[in-house]
Amino acid sequence: MSEVTPEMLAVLDQSAGAVGLIECVEISHPNWSETLRYVVNSNEAITLTHEDSLSYDYKPTVISIQRSADIDTLDQTLKLSVGDLGEQIPDLIDLVIQDEEIIQPIVNYRAYIMGNYATPCFIVKGLLVEGVARDYKGSTIEANAAGLNDSGNGEIYSASTDPSLIGFY
């Protein structure tokens, strides 16, 4: 569970002026010449410092982010709608598909307190792109956490092989 900092409390108490979150996404793949870095609620390019103290430039774009309802679980999901008019992302996805071994692009999400760009206040890293839909407006990307909660032993259980399961059918 994250600790509530005074900066986070300032988001709730806006009596001294507007304070909010700057949201950004980073989409990367080994075959791409550059990592896509987009800032959501800013109308100009902004330099943000990551948790590893390295700074990167994020460019503004028309993008909406829908996060999963539960932020404290391993099942993280992001749905990104990028209004690139089909100019950049479809070409990059084609590079992924044309590769002999398909490696999924990775999405990282960070949120910063407005005015404090030295450290993100919320981070979701390592989401895998599961699907991309394209239309004339842009691209919609669905990214999910890797199957961290998945486990199994490879056996299939049924009522015929395990009579104790009969009550569940």
Short mmCIF file of C-alpha atoms in Angstrom, two decimals:
data_model
loop_
_atom_site.label_atom_id
_atom_site.label_comp_id
_atom_site.label_asym_id
_atom_site.label_seq_id
_atom_site.Cartn_x
_atom_site.Cartn_y
_atom_site.Cartn_z
CA MET A 1 0.00 0.00 0.00
CA SER A 2 1.33 3.44 -0.90
CA GLU A 3 1.99 6.08 1.72
CA VAL A 4 -0.02 9.30 1.40
CA THR A 5 2.36 12.22 1.02
CA PRO A 6 1.64 15.92 1.60
CA GLU A 7 1.73 16.42 -2.18
CA MET A 8 -0.99 13.83 -2.62
CA LEU A 9 -3.10 15.55 0.03
CA ALA A 10 -2.71 18.80 -1.91
CA VAL A 11 -4.63 17.20 -4.78
CA LEU A 12 -7.63 16.93 -2.45
CA ASP A 13 -7.17 20.36 -0.83
CA GLN A 14 -7.12 22.79 -3.74
CA SER A 15 -7.83 25.93 -1.72
CA ALA A 16 -4.45 27.42 -2.69
CA GLY A 17 -4.99 26.78 -6.41
CA ALA A 18 -5.51 23.94 -8.80
CA VAL A 19 -3.40 20.86 -8.18
CA GLY A 20 -3.79 17.60 -10.06
CA LEU A 21 -2.09 14.67 -11.69
CA ILE A 22 0.00 14.63 -14.81
CA GLU A 23 -0.47 11.19 -16.38
CA CYS A 24 1.94 9.72 -18.89
CA VAL A 25 2.45 6.47 -20.75
CA GLU A 26 5.55 4.90 -22.23
CA ILE A 27 5.28 2.22 -24.93
CA SER A 28 8.40 0.36 -25.99
CA HIS A 29 9.57 -2.60 -28.06
CA PRO A 30 13.06 -3.82 -29.02
CA ASN A 31 12.35 -3.43 -32.77
CA TRP A 32 11.28 0.21 -32.52
CA SER A 33 13.78 2.98 -33.15
CA GLU A 34 12.35 5.04 -30.28
CA THR A 35 10.17 4.60 -27.24
CA LEU A 36 6.80 6.34 -27.47
CA ARG A 37 6.34 8.71 -24.54
CA TYR A 38 3.05 10.58 -24.27
CA VAL A 39 1.79 12.96 -21.62
CA VAL A 40 -1.97 13.07 -21.23
CA ASN A 41 -3.10 16.30 -19.60
CA SER A 42 -0.54 18.80 -20.81
CA ASN A 43 -0.58 20.86 -23.98
CA GLU A 44 3.20 21.13 -24.27
CA ALA A 45 6.15 18.79 -24.12
CA ILE A 46 7.36 18.09 -20.61
CA THR A 47 10.47 16.52 -19.09
CA LEU A 48 9.69 14.00 -16.36
CA THR A 49 12.07 12.17 -14.03
CA HIS A 50 11.48 8.45 -13.60
CA GLU A 51 11.88 6.45 -10.40
CA ASP A 52 15.47 5.58 -11.47
CA SER A 53 16.37 9.34 -11.54
CA LEU A 54 16.66 9.44 -15.36
CA SER A 55 14.76 12.20 -17.16
CA TYR A 56 12.82 11.77 -20.40
CA ASP A 57 10.86 14.07 -22.68
CA TYR A 58 7.16 13.32 -23.11
CA LYS A 59 5.18 14.83 -25.94
CA PRO A 60 1.54 15.82 -25.69
CA THR A 61 -0.98 13.98 -27.80
CA VAL A 62 -4.67 13.29 -27.91
CA ILE A 63 -4.91 10.26 -25.64
CA SER A 64 -7.30 8.88 -23.08
CA ILE A 65 -6.38 6.34 -20.42
CA GLN A 66 -8.77 3.98 -18.70
CA ARG A 67 -7.20 2.20 -15.75
CA SER A 68 -8.57 -0.89 -14.08
CA ALA A 69 -10.73 -0.22 -11.05
CA ASP A 70 -8.39 -1.86 -8.55
CA ILE A 71 -5.02 -0.14 -8.36
CA ASP A 72 -3.66 -2.21 -5.47
CA THR A 73 -3.83 -5.62 -7.16
CA LEU A 74 -1.55 -7.50 -9.52
CA ASP A 75 -4.29 -7.54 -12.17
CA GLN A 76 -3.56 -4.18 -13.75
CA THR A 77 -5.23 -3.23 -17.02
CA LEU A 78 -4.90 -0.11 -19.15
CA LYS A 79 -6.91 0.85 -22.21
CA LEU A 80 -5.24 3.63 -24.19
CA SER A 81 -6.94 5.48 -27.02
CA VAL A 82 -4.25 7.34 -28.95
CA GLY A 83 -5.46 9.89 -31.49
CA ASP A 84 -2.52 9.57 -33.87
CA LEU A 85 -4.87 9.30 -36.89
CA GLY A 86 -3.26 5.97 -37.75
CA GLU A 87 0.05 7.58 -38.64
CA GLN A 88 2.56 6.08 -36.21
CA ILE A 89 1.28 3.19 -34.11
CA PRO A 90 0.01 0.93 -36.95
CA ASP A 91 3.45 1.01 -38.60
CA LEU A 92 5.12 0.13 -35.31
CA ILE A 93 2.70 -2.74 -34.67
CA ASP A 94 3.48 -4.06 -38.16
CA LEU A 95 7.16 -4.27 -37.11
CA VAL A 96 6.10 -6.44 -34.17
CA ILE A 97 3.93 -8.75 -36.29
CA GLN A 98 6.52 -9.20 -39.05
CA ASP A 99 9.15 -10.41 -36.59
CA GLU A 100 9.91 -14.15 -36.53
CA GLU A 101 9.36 -14.40 -32.78
CA ILE A 102 6.61 -12.07 -31.60
CA ILE A 103 7.55 -10.08 -28.53
CA GLN A 104 4.75 -7.99 -27.09
CA PRO A 105 5.31 -4.24 -26.64
CA ILE A 106 5.51 -3.06 -23.04
CA VAL A 107 3.45 -0.22 -21.56
CA ASN A 108 4.49 1.72 -18.47
CA TYR A 109 2.14 4.20 -16.78
CA ARG A 110 3.24 6.93 -14.40
CA ALA A 111 1.38 9.73 -12.64
CA TYR A 112 3.01 12.83 -11.18
CA ILE A 113 1.69 15.51 -8.86
CA MET A 114 1.32 18.66 -10.95
CA GLY A 115 4.42 20.80 -10.42
CA ASN A 116 6.48 18.00 -8.85
CA TYR A 117 8.04 16.11 -11.73
CA ALA A 118 11.02 14.67 -9.84
CA THR A 119 9.31 11.46 -8.68
CA PRO A 120 6.17 9.70 -9.88
CA CYS A 121 3.48 9.22 -7.24
CA PHE A 122 1.93 6.20 -8.96
CA ILE A 123 3.58 3.65 -11.26
CA VAL A 124 2.32 0.66 -13.23
CA LYS A 125 5.16 -1.00 -15.12
CA GLY A 126 5.56 -3.94 -17.44
CA LEU A 127 2.06 -4.23 -18.88
CA LEU A 128 1.99 -6.30 -22.07
CA VAL A 129 0.07 -5.10 -25.12
CA GLU A 130 -2.65 -7.70 -25.67
CA GLY A 131 -4.49 -6.06 -28.53
CA VAL A 132 -4.53 -3.05 -30.84
CA ALA A 133 -7.60 -1.82 -32.71
CA ARG A 134 -7.23 0.73 -35.48
CA ASP A 135 -9.65 3.13 -37.10
CA TYR A 136 -9.49 6.46 -38.89
CA LYS A 137 -9.19 8.37 -35.60
CA GLY A 138 -6.28 6.46 -34.15
CA SER A 139 -5.40 3.34 -32.23
CA THR A 140 -6.84 1.72 -29.12
CA ILE A 141 -4.36 -0.33 -27.14
CA GLU A 142 -5.23 -2.83 -24.43
CA ALA A 143 -2.41 -3.66 -22.04
CA ASN A 144 -2.57 -6.16 -19.19
CA ALA A 145 -0.22 -7.32 -16.51
CA ALA A 146 1.56 -10.57 -17.21
CA GLY A 147 -0.17 -13.60 -15.71
CA LEU A 148 1.26 -13.06 -12.24
CA ASN A 149 -1.68 -14.75 -10.50
CA ASP A 150 -1.83 -17.69 -12.90
CA SER A 151 -0.77 -21.04 -11.55
CA GLY A 152 -1.48 -24.61 -12.37
CA ASN A 153 -0.02 -28.06 -12.61
CA GLY A 154 -1.03 -28.99 -16.17
CA GLU A 155 -3.63 -31.54 -15.14
CA ILE A 156 -7.28 -31.33 -16.14
CA TYR A 157 -9.76 -32.13 -13.41
CA SER A 158 -13.23 -33.50 -14.10
CA ALA A 159 -15.96 -35.28 -12.17
CA SER A 160 -15.15 -38.57 -13.89
CA THR A 161 -11.55 -38.60 -12.65
CA ASP A 162 -12.15 -36.90 -9.29
CA PRO A 163 -15.52 -37.79 -7.67
CA SER A 164 -15.16 -35.02 -5.07
CA LEU A 165 -15.87 -32.47 -7.83
CA ILE A 166 -19.37 -33.85 -8.55
CA GLY A 167 -20.97 -31.30 -6.20
CA PHE A 168 -19.54 -28.44 -8.29
CA TYR A 169 -21.17 -29.50 -11.56
#
